[in-house]
């Protein structure tokens, strides 16, 4: 028996901020942003909507999509670096709002690899028969920690939430292999500074990401007993199209077999991989039985990847 995703949901804020909008706010250009990052627009949450609001909406949608009731959930894991406040956790807030009275609840901090850490943690509890269902949410309101005076970072990020209900799936479906990792010595390259803003050494993160995404993706394929030729679709963390392209090329996949949701949403950190998965499912690009590789990296530094056969 494997653990796999049995329901998905997301919450994407309505407000679209285009590169042209950013040109009016800072010394940047649509051309620079598109060619250096692949981003065309991003969504920004309204002032009255905090991360917990986005997380609740995404979770509600995922539970409905899974066809279970909230009180069947044994554990809620919310991956985020932008909780409403340090405590109570978003997981506890939405546990109450969802009526998930039987669920333990905690937030998880692994930056952009958070959703991968969440999926892999959920897998352990399900395959050990501890819980039947685990709710994993990735949510960020990065706009509230963005320094809008810093063009190096302000053009990159967006807000949003994704949620997955994990449960038992058939033998040949679900998460087949995983890799999680961290290198705390790289924490200085991407962090929240004392002013509360994102601070980043883009070039260092870029080098790390190019190396790690390709390596982790190849590792999980091998651990699952497959070759890169067997992969049907790649869902990389949506941070920079050039980083994503290098991972795709290492796997030898054609362009149409990788998600490029980054164009519409920018980098939504913990929400990025789940959101990209939903985007491609809705576009009809992922089918039952497809071999997927999901791979992310982020501040910490952290990374995580899974090989997954799609379906229940
Ligand atoms: O989820 C994980 C989060 N982070 C990442 O994944 C980030 C990884 N890194 C990157 O994506 C890239 O390093 C960036 C997109 C952040 C930057 O791209 P780059 O090709 O590494 O640019 P750079 O930092 O080498 O800067 C090149 C130039 C600089 O000008 P000078 O010094 O050459 O005159 C920057 O000042 O581009 C300038 N620049 C900009 N120009 C217009 C930096 N940001 C902007 C901007 N608009 N927004």
CSV table of C-alpha atoms and ligand atoms in Angstrom, one decimal:
chain,number,residue,atom,x,y,z
A,1,UNK,CA,0.0,0.0,0.0
A,2,UNK,CA,1.3,3.5,-0.9
A,3,UNK,CA,0.3,6.9,0.2
A,4,UNK,CA,-0.9,9.3,-2.5
A,5,UNK,CA,-2.8,12.4,-3.2
A,6,UNK,CA,-6.6,11.7,-3.3
A,7,UNK,CA,-7.8,15.3,-3.4
A,8,UNK,CA,-6.4,18.8,-4.4
A,9,UNK,CA,-7.6,22.4,-4.0
A,10,UNK,CA,-6.2,25.8,-4.3
A,11,UNK,CA,-6.9,29.5,-3.5
A,12,UNK,CA,-5.5,32.1,-5.8
A,13,UNK,CA,-6.0,35.7,-5.0
A,14,UNK,CA,-8.0,37.7,-7.6
A,15,UNK,CA,-5.7,40.7,-7.9
A,16,UNK,CA,-3.3,40.3,-10.8
A,17,UNK,CA,-0.1,42.4,-10.8
A,18,UNK,CA,1.6,42.4,-14.2
A,19,UNK,CA,5.2,43.3,-15.0
A,20,UNK,CA,3.9,46.5,-16.5
A,21,UNK,CA,2.3,47.4,-13.1
A,22,UNK,CA,5.8,46.8,-11.5
A,23,UNK,CA,7.4,49.1,-14.1
A,24,UNK,CA,5.4,51.9,-12.6
A,25,UNK,CA,6.5,51.1,-9.1
A,26,UNK,CA,10.3,50.5,-9.5
A,27,UNK,CA,13.2,50.7,-11.9
A,28,UNK,CA,12.5,47.4,-13.8
A,29,UNK,CA,11.2,46.3,-17.2
A,30,UNK,CA,8.8,43.7,-18.5
A,31,UNK,CA,11.6,42.5,-20.8
A,32,UNK,CA,14.1,42.0,-17.9
A,33,UNK,CA,11.6,40.1,-15.7
A,34,UNK,CA,10.4,37.8,-18.6
A,35,UNK,CA,13.9,37.0,-19.9
A,36,UNK,CA,15.6,36.6,-16.5
A,37,UNK,CA,12.8,34.8,-14.6
A,38,UNK,CA,10.0,33.7,-17.0
A,39,UNK,CA,7.4,35.6,-14.9
A,40,UNK,CA,4.6,37.6,-16.7
A,41,UNK,CA,2.3,38.3,-13.8
A,42,UNK,CA,1.6,37.3,-10.2
A,43,UNK,CA,-1.3,37.4,-7.8
A,44,UNK,CA,-1.3,39.5,-4.6
A,45,UNK,CA,-3.7,38.9,-1.8
A,46,UNK,CA,-5.8,41.8,-0.5
A,47,UNK,CA,-5.0,43.5,2.9
A,48,UNK,CA,-7.9,41.7,4.7
A,49,UNK,CA,-6.8,38.3,3.5
A,50,UNK,CA,-4.0,36.7,5.5
A,51,UNK,CA,-2.3,33.3,4.9
A,52,UNK,CA,-4.9,31.5,7.1
A,53,UNK,CA,-7.7,32.7,4.8
A,54,UNK,CA,-6.0,31.4,1.7
A,55,UNK,CA,-5.1,28.1,3.5
A,56,UNK,CA,-8.7,27.6,4.7
A,57,UNK,CA,-10.1,28.1,1.2
A,58,UNK,CA,-7.6,25.8,-0.4
A,59,UNK,CA,-8.1,23.1,2.3
A,60,UNK,CA,-11.9,23.3,1.9
A,61,UNK,CA,-11.6,22.7,-1.8
A,62,UNK,CA,-9.2,19.8,-1.4
A,63,UNK,CA,-11.4,18.0,1.2
A,64,UNK,CA,-14.4,18.4,-1.2
A,65,UNK,CA,-12.3,17.1,-4.1
A,66,UNK,CA,-11.2,14.1,-2.0
A,67,UNK,CA,-14.9,13.3,-1.1
A,68,UNK,CA,-14.2,12.9,2.6
A,69,UNK,CA,-15.4,14.9,5.6
A,70,UNK,CA,-13.1,17.1,7.7
A,71,UNK,CA,-13.5,15.0,10.8
A,72,UNK,CA,-11.9,12.0,9.1
A,73,UNK,CA,-8.5,13.9,8.9
A,74,UNK,CA,-5.9,12.7,11.4
A,75,UNK,CA,-3.3,15.4,10.9
A,76,UNK,CA,-3.0,18.8,9.4
A,77,UNK,CA,0.4,20.1,8.2
A,78,UNK,CA,0.7,23.6,6.9
A,79,UNK,CA,3.9,24.5,5.2
A,80,UNK,CA,4.5,28.3,5.3
A,81,UNK,CA,7.0,31.0,6.0
A,82,UNK,CA,4.3,33.6,6.2
A,83,UNK,CA,2.0,32.5,9.0
A,84,UNK,CA,-0.5,35.2,10.3
A,85,UNK,CA,1.6,35.1,13.5
A,86,UNK,CA,4.0,32.7,15.1
A,87,UNK,CA,1.3,31.1,17.1
A,88,UNK,CA,-1.4,29.8,17.1
A,89,UNK,CA,-0.3,28.0,13.9
A,90,UNK,CA,-2.3,28.3,10.7
A,91,UNK,CA,-2.8,24.5,11.0
A,92,UNK,CA,-4.7,25.0,14.3
A,93,UNK,CA,-6.7,28.0,12.9
A,94,UNK,CA,-8.0,26.0,10.0
A,95,UNK,CA,-8.5,22.9,12.0
A,96,UNK,CA,-11.2,24.8,13.9
A,97,UNK,CA,-12.6,26.5,10.8
A,98,UNK,CA,-12.8,23.2,8.8
A,99,UNK,CA,-14.3,21.3,11.8
A,100,UNK,CA,-11.5,18.8,11.6
A,101,UNK,CA,-12.0,18.0,15.3
A,102,UNK,CA,-10.0,14.7,15.2
A,103,UNK,CA,-6.9,16.2,13.7
A,104,UNK,CA,-3.5,17.0,15.3
A,105,UNK,CA,-2.2,20.2,13.7
A,106,UNK,CA,1.1,22.0,13.2
A,107,UNK,CA,2.9,24.3,10.8
A,108,UNK,CA,6.1,23.3,9.1
A,109,UNK,CA,8.9,25.7,8.0
A,110,UNK,CA,11.0,24.5,5.1
A,111,UNK,CA,10.5,27.6,2.8
A,112,UNK,CA,9.9,26.7,-0.9
A,113,UNK,CA,10.5,23.0,-0.2
A,114,UNK,CA,7.8,23.0,2.5
A,115,UNK,CA,5.1,21.3,0.4
A,116,UNK,CA,7.5,18.5,-0.4
A,117,UNK,CA,8.4,18.1,3.3
A,118,UNK,CA,4.7,18.1,4.0
A,119,UNK,CA,3.9,15.3,1.5
A,120,UNK,CA,6.7,13.1,2.6
A,121,UNK,CA,5.8,13.6,6.3
A,122,UNK,CA,2.2,12.7,5.5
A,123,UNK,CA,3.3,9.6,3.7
A,124,UNK,CA,5.0,8.3,6.8
A,125,UNK,CA,1.9,8.6,9.0
A,126,UNK,CA,-0.3,7.0,6.3
A,127,UNK,CA,1.9,4.1,5.5
A,128,UNK,CA,2.5,3.3,9.2
A,129,UNK,CA,-1.3,3.1,9.5
A,130,UNK,CA,-1.3,6.0,12.1
A,131,UNK,CA,-3.8,8.1,10.2
A,132,UNK,CA,-6.2,7.4,7.3
A,133,UNK,CA,-6.0,11.0,5.9
A,134,UNK,CA,-3.5,13.8,6.3
A,135,UNK,CA,-4.2,17.3,5.0
A,136,UNK,CA,-1.1,19.1,3.6
A,137,UNK,CA,-1.3,22.8,2.8
A,138,UNK,CA,1.3,25.1,1.2
A,139,UNK,CA,0.4,28.7,1.7
A,140,UNK,CA,2.2,32.1,1.4
A,141,UNK,CA,1.4,35.7,1.6
A,142,UNK,CA,4.9,36.7,0.5
A,143,UNK,CA,3.6,40.2,-0.4
A,144,UNK,CA,3.6,41.1,3.3
A,145,UNK,CA,7.4,40.3,3.7
A,146,UNK,CA,8.5,41.7,0.3
A,147,UNK,CA,10.6,44.8,0.3
A,148,UNK,CA,8.9,46.8,-2.5
A,149,UNK,CA,12.0,49.0,-2.7
A,150,UNK,CA,14.2,46.1,-3.7
A,151,UNK,CA,13.9,45.2,-7.4
A,152,UNK,CA,16.1,42.2,-6.9
A,153,UNK,CA,13.4,40.4,-5.0
A,154,UNK,CA,10.1,42.3,-5.4
A,155,UNK,CA,9.5,41.2,-9.0
A,156,UNK,CA,9.8,37.5,-8.1
A,157,UNK,CA,7.1,36.6,-5.6
A,158,UNK,CA,3.4,36.0,-5.4
A,159,UNK,CA,0.7,34.9,-3.0
A,160,UNK,CA,-1.5,31.8,-3.0
A,161,UNK,CA,-2.3,28.5,-1.4
A,162,UNK,CA,-2.6,24.8,-2.4
A,163,UNK,CA,-3.8,21.8,-0.5
A,164,UNK,CA,-3.6,18.1,-0.9
A,165,UNK,CA,-5.5,15.4,1.0
A,166,UNK,CA,-3.2,12.4,1.3
A,167,UNK,CA,-4.6,8.9,1.8
A,168,UNK,CA,-4.1,5.2,0.9
A,169,UNK,CA,-4.0,4.5,-2.8
A,170,UNK,CA,-3.4,1.3,-4.9
A,171,UNK,CA,-0.1,-0.5,-4.9
A,172,UNK,CA,1.0,1.0,-8.2
A,173,UNK,CA,-0.1,4.6,-7.5
A,174,UNK,CA,1.1,7.3,-5.1
A,175,UNK,CA,4.5,8.4,-3.8
A,176,UNK,CA,7.1,5.8,-5.0
A,177,UNK,CA,10.2,7.4,-3.6
A,178,UNK,CA,11.4,10.6,-2.1
A,179,UNK,CA,14.4,12.7,-1.1
A,180,UNK,CA,14.6,15.4,1.5
A,181,UNK,CA,17.7,17.4,2.4
A,182,UNK,CA,19.0,20.6,4.0
A,183,UNK,CA,22.3,22.6,4.0
A,184,UNK,CA,22.0,25.1,6.9
A,185,UNK,CA,25.4,26.6,5.9
A,186,UNK,CA,23.6,28.3,3.0
A,187,UNK,CA,21.0,30.0,5.2
A,188,UNK,CA,22.8,33.3,4.7
A,189,UNK,CA,21.9,33.4,1.0
A,190,UNK,CA,18.1,33.6,1.5
A,191,UNK,CA,16.4,34.7,4.7
A,192,UNK,CA,14.0,37.1,6.4
A,193,UNK,CA,16.1,40.1,7.6
A,194,UNK,CA,15.6,42.1,10.8
A,195,UNK,CA,13.4,44.5,9.0
A,196,UNK,CA,11.1,41.5,8.3
A,197,UNK,CA,11.9,41.5,4.6
A,198,UNK,CA,13.1,38.7,2.2
A,199,UNK,CA,16.8,39.2,1.5
A,200,UNK,CA,18.5,37.1,-1.1
A,201,UNK,CA,21.8,36.5,-2.9
A,202,UNK,CA,20.2,35.5,-6.2
A,203,UNK,CA,23.3,34.2,-7.9
A,204,UNK,CA,24.2,31.9,-5.0
A,205,UNK,CA,20.6,30.5,-4.7
A,206,UNK,CA,20.6,30.1,-8.5
A,207,UNK,CA,23.8,28.0,-8.5
A,208,UNK,CA,22.5,25.8,-5.6
A,209,UNK,CA,19.1,25.4,-7.3
A,210,UNK,CA,20.5,24.4,-10.7
A,211,UNK,CA,22.7,21.7,-9.1
A,212,UNK,CA,20.1,20.4,-6.5
A,213,UNK,CA,17.0,20.3,-8.6
A,214,UNK,CA,18.6,18.1,-11.3
A,215,UNK,CA,20.3,15.8,-8.8
A,216,UNK,CA,17.3,15.3,-6.6
A,217,UNK,CA,15.1,14.6,-9.5
A,218,UNK,CA,17.5,12.0,-10.9
A,219,UNK,CA,17.8,10.5,-7.4
A,220,UNK,CA,14.1,9.9,-6.8
A,221,UNK,CA,13.7,8.4,-10.3
A,222,UNK,CA,16.5,5.9,-9.6
A,223,UNK,CA,15.2,5.2,-6.1
A,224,UNK,CA,11.7,4.4,-7.6
A,225,UNK,CA,13.4,1.9,-10.0
A,226,UNK,CA,12.9,3.9,-13.2
A,227,UNK,CA,15.0,5.7,-15.8
A,228,UNK,CA,14.6,9.4,-16.8
A,229,UNK,CA,13.1,8.2,-20.1
A,230,UNK,CA,10.1,6.8,-18.0
A,231,UNK,CA,9.1,10.2,-16.6
A,232,UNK,CA,5.9,11.6,-18.0
A,233,UNK,CA,5.8,15.1,-16.4
A,234,UNK,CA,8.0,17.3,-14.3
A,235,UNK,CA,6.7,19.8,-11.7
A,236,UNK,CA,9.6,21.8,-10.5
A,237,UNK,CA,9.4,24.6,-7.9
A,238,UNK,CA,8.4,27.7,-9.9
A,239,UNK,CA,11.2,30.0,-9.0
A,240,UNK,CA,12.9,30.9,-12.2
A,241,UNK,CA,12.3,29.5,-15.7
A,242,UNK,CA,16.1,29.2,-16.3
A,243,UNK,CA,16.5,27.0,-13.2
A,244,UNK,CA,13.5,24.9,-14.2
A,245,UNK,CA,14.8,24.5,-17.8
A,246,UNK,CA,18.2,23.2,-16.5
A,247,UNK,CA,16.3,20.5,-14.5
A,248,UNK,CA,14.2,19.6,-17.5
A,249,UNK,CA,17.2,19.3,-19.8
A,250,UNK,CA,19.0,17.0,-17.3
A,251,UNK,CA,16.0,14.7,-17.5
A,252,UNK,CA,15.9,15.0,-21.3
A,253,UNK,CA,12.2,15.9,-21.3
A,254,UNK,CA,10.6,18.0,-24.1
A,255,UNK,CA,9.3,21.5,-23.2
A,256,UNK,CA,5.7,20.4,-23.1
A,257,UNK,CA,6.4,17.9,-20.3
A,258,UNK,CA,7.3,20.5,-17.6
A,259,UNK,CA,5.0,22.9,-15.8
A,260,UNK,CA,5.6,26.6,-16.5
A,261,UNK,CA,2.9,28.0,-14.1
A,262,UNK,CA,5.5,30.5,-13.1
A,263,UNK,CA,4.3,32.8,-16.0
A,264,UNK,CA,1.0,33.4,-14.3
A,265,UNK,CA,1.8,33.2,-10.6
A,266,UNK,CA,5.5,34.0,-10.0
A,267,UNK,CA,7.2,32.3,-7.1
A,268,UNK,CA,4.7,31.4,-4.4
A,269,UNK,CA,7.1,29.4,-2.3
A,270,UNK,CA,5.3,26.7,-0.3
A,271,UNK,CA,2.3,27.0,-2.6
A,272,UNK,CA,4.2,26.7,-5.9
A,273,UNK,CA,4.5,23.0,-6.5
A,274,UNK,CA,1.0,22.1,-5.5
A,275,UNK,CA,-0.4,25.0,-7.5
A,276,UNK,CA,1.6,24.0,-10.6
A,277,UNK,CA,0.3,20.4,-10.2
A,278,UNK,CA,-3.3,21.6,-10.1
A,279,UNK,CA,-2.7,24.0,-13.1
A,280,UNK,CA,-1.4,21.1,-15.3
A,281,UNK,CA,-4.2,18.7,-14.2
A,282,UNK,CA,-6.8,21.3,-15.1
A,283,UNK,CA,-5.0,21.8,-18.5
A,284,UNK,CA,-5.4,18.1,-19.1
A,285,UNK,CA,-1.6,17.6,-19.3
A,286,UNK,CA,-1.4,14.9,-16.5
A,287,UNK,CA,-3.2,11.6,-16.8
A,288,UNK,CA,-4.0,8.6,-14.6
A,289,UNK,CA,-0.9,6.4,-14.4
A,290,UNK,CA,1.6,9.1,-15.4
A,291,UNK,CA,5.0,9.0,-13.7
A,292,UNK,CA,5.5,12.5,-12.1
A,293,UNK,CA,8.6,14.1,-10.6
A,294,UNK,CA,7.9,16.9,-8.1
A,295,UNK,CA,11.0,18.8,-7.0
A,296,UNK,CA,11.7,21.9,-4.9
A,297,UNK,CA,14.3,23.9,-3.1
A,298,UNK,CA,14.3,26.9,-0.9
A,299,UNK,CA,15.6,29.0,2.0
A,300,UNK,CA,17.3,27.1,4.7
A,301,UNK,CA,18.7,25.9,2.4
A,302,UNK,CA,16.3,23.0,1.9
A,303,UNK,CA,15.3,20.7,-0.9
A,304,UNK,CA,12.8,17.9,-1.5
A,305,UNK,CA,11.7,15.6,-4.4
A,306,UNK,CA,9.2,12.8,-4.9
A,307,UNK,CA,8.5,10.4,-7.8
A,308,UNK,CA,4.8,9.7,-7.9
A,309,UNK,CA,2.5,7.7,-10.1
A,310,UNK,CA,-0.6,9.8,-10.5
A,311,UNK,CA,-4.0,8.4,-9.6
A,312,UNK,CA,-5.7,6.6,-6.8
B,1,LIG,O1,12.3,30.1,-4.1
B,1,LIG,C1,13.7,30.3,-4.1
B,1,LIG,C2,13.9,31.7,-4.3
B,1,LIG,N1,14.9,32.3,-5.1
B,1,LIG,C3,15.4,31.9,-6.3
B,1,LIG,O2,15.1,30.9,-6.8
B,1,LIG,C4,16.2,32.9,-6.9
B,1,LIG,C5,17.4,32.3,-7.7
B,1,LIG,N2,18.0,33.4,-8.4
B,1,LIG,C6,17.5,34.0,-9.5
B,1,LIG,O3,16.4,33.6,-9.9
B,1,LIG,C7,18.2,35.0,-10.2
B,1,LIG,O4,19.5,35.1,-9.7
B,1,LIG,C8,17.6,36.4,-10.2
B,1,LIG,C9,16.3,36.4,-11.1
B,1,LIG,C10,17.2,36.8,-8.8
B,1,LIG,C11,18.5,37.5,-10.8
B,1,LIG,O5,18.9,37.1,-12.1
B,1,LIG,P1,20.5,37.2,-12.5
B,1,LIG,O6,20.5,36.8,-13.9
B,1,LIG,O7,21.2,36.3,-11.5
B,1,LIG,O8,20.8,38.7,-12.3
B,1,LIG,P2,21.9,39.4,-11.4
B,1,LIG,O9,21.5,39.3,-10.0
B,1,LIG,O10,23.2,38.9,-11.9
B,1,LIG,O11,21.7,40.9,-11.9
B,1,LIG,C12,22.0,41.3,-13.2
B,1,LIG,C13,21.6,42.7,-13.4
B,1,LIG,C14,22.2,43.6,-12.2
B,1,LIG,O12,22.6,44.8,-12.8
B,1,LIG,P3,24.1,45.1,-13.0
B,1,LIG,O13,24.7,45.1,-11.7
B,1,LIG,O14,24.6,44.1,-13.9
B,1,LIG,O15,24.1,46.5,-13.6
B,1,LIG,C15,20.9,43.9,-11.4
B,1,LIG,O16,21.0,45.1,-10.7
B,1,LIG,O17,20.2,42.9,-13.3
B,1,LIG,C16,19.8,43.9,-12.4
B,1,LIG,N3,18.5,43.7,-11.8
B,1,LIG,C17,17.4,44.1,-12.4
B,1,LIG,N4,17.2,44.9,-13.5
B,1,LIG,C18,15.9,45.2,-13.8
B,1,LIG,C19,18.2,42.9,-10.8
B,1,LIG,N5,16.9,42.9,-10.6
B,1,LIG,C20,16.4,43.6,-11.6
B,1,LIG,C21,15.0,44.0,-12.0
B,1,LIG,N6,14.8,44.7,-13.1
B,1,LIG,N7,14.0,43.5,-11.3
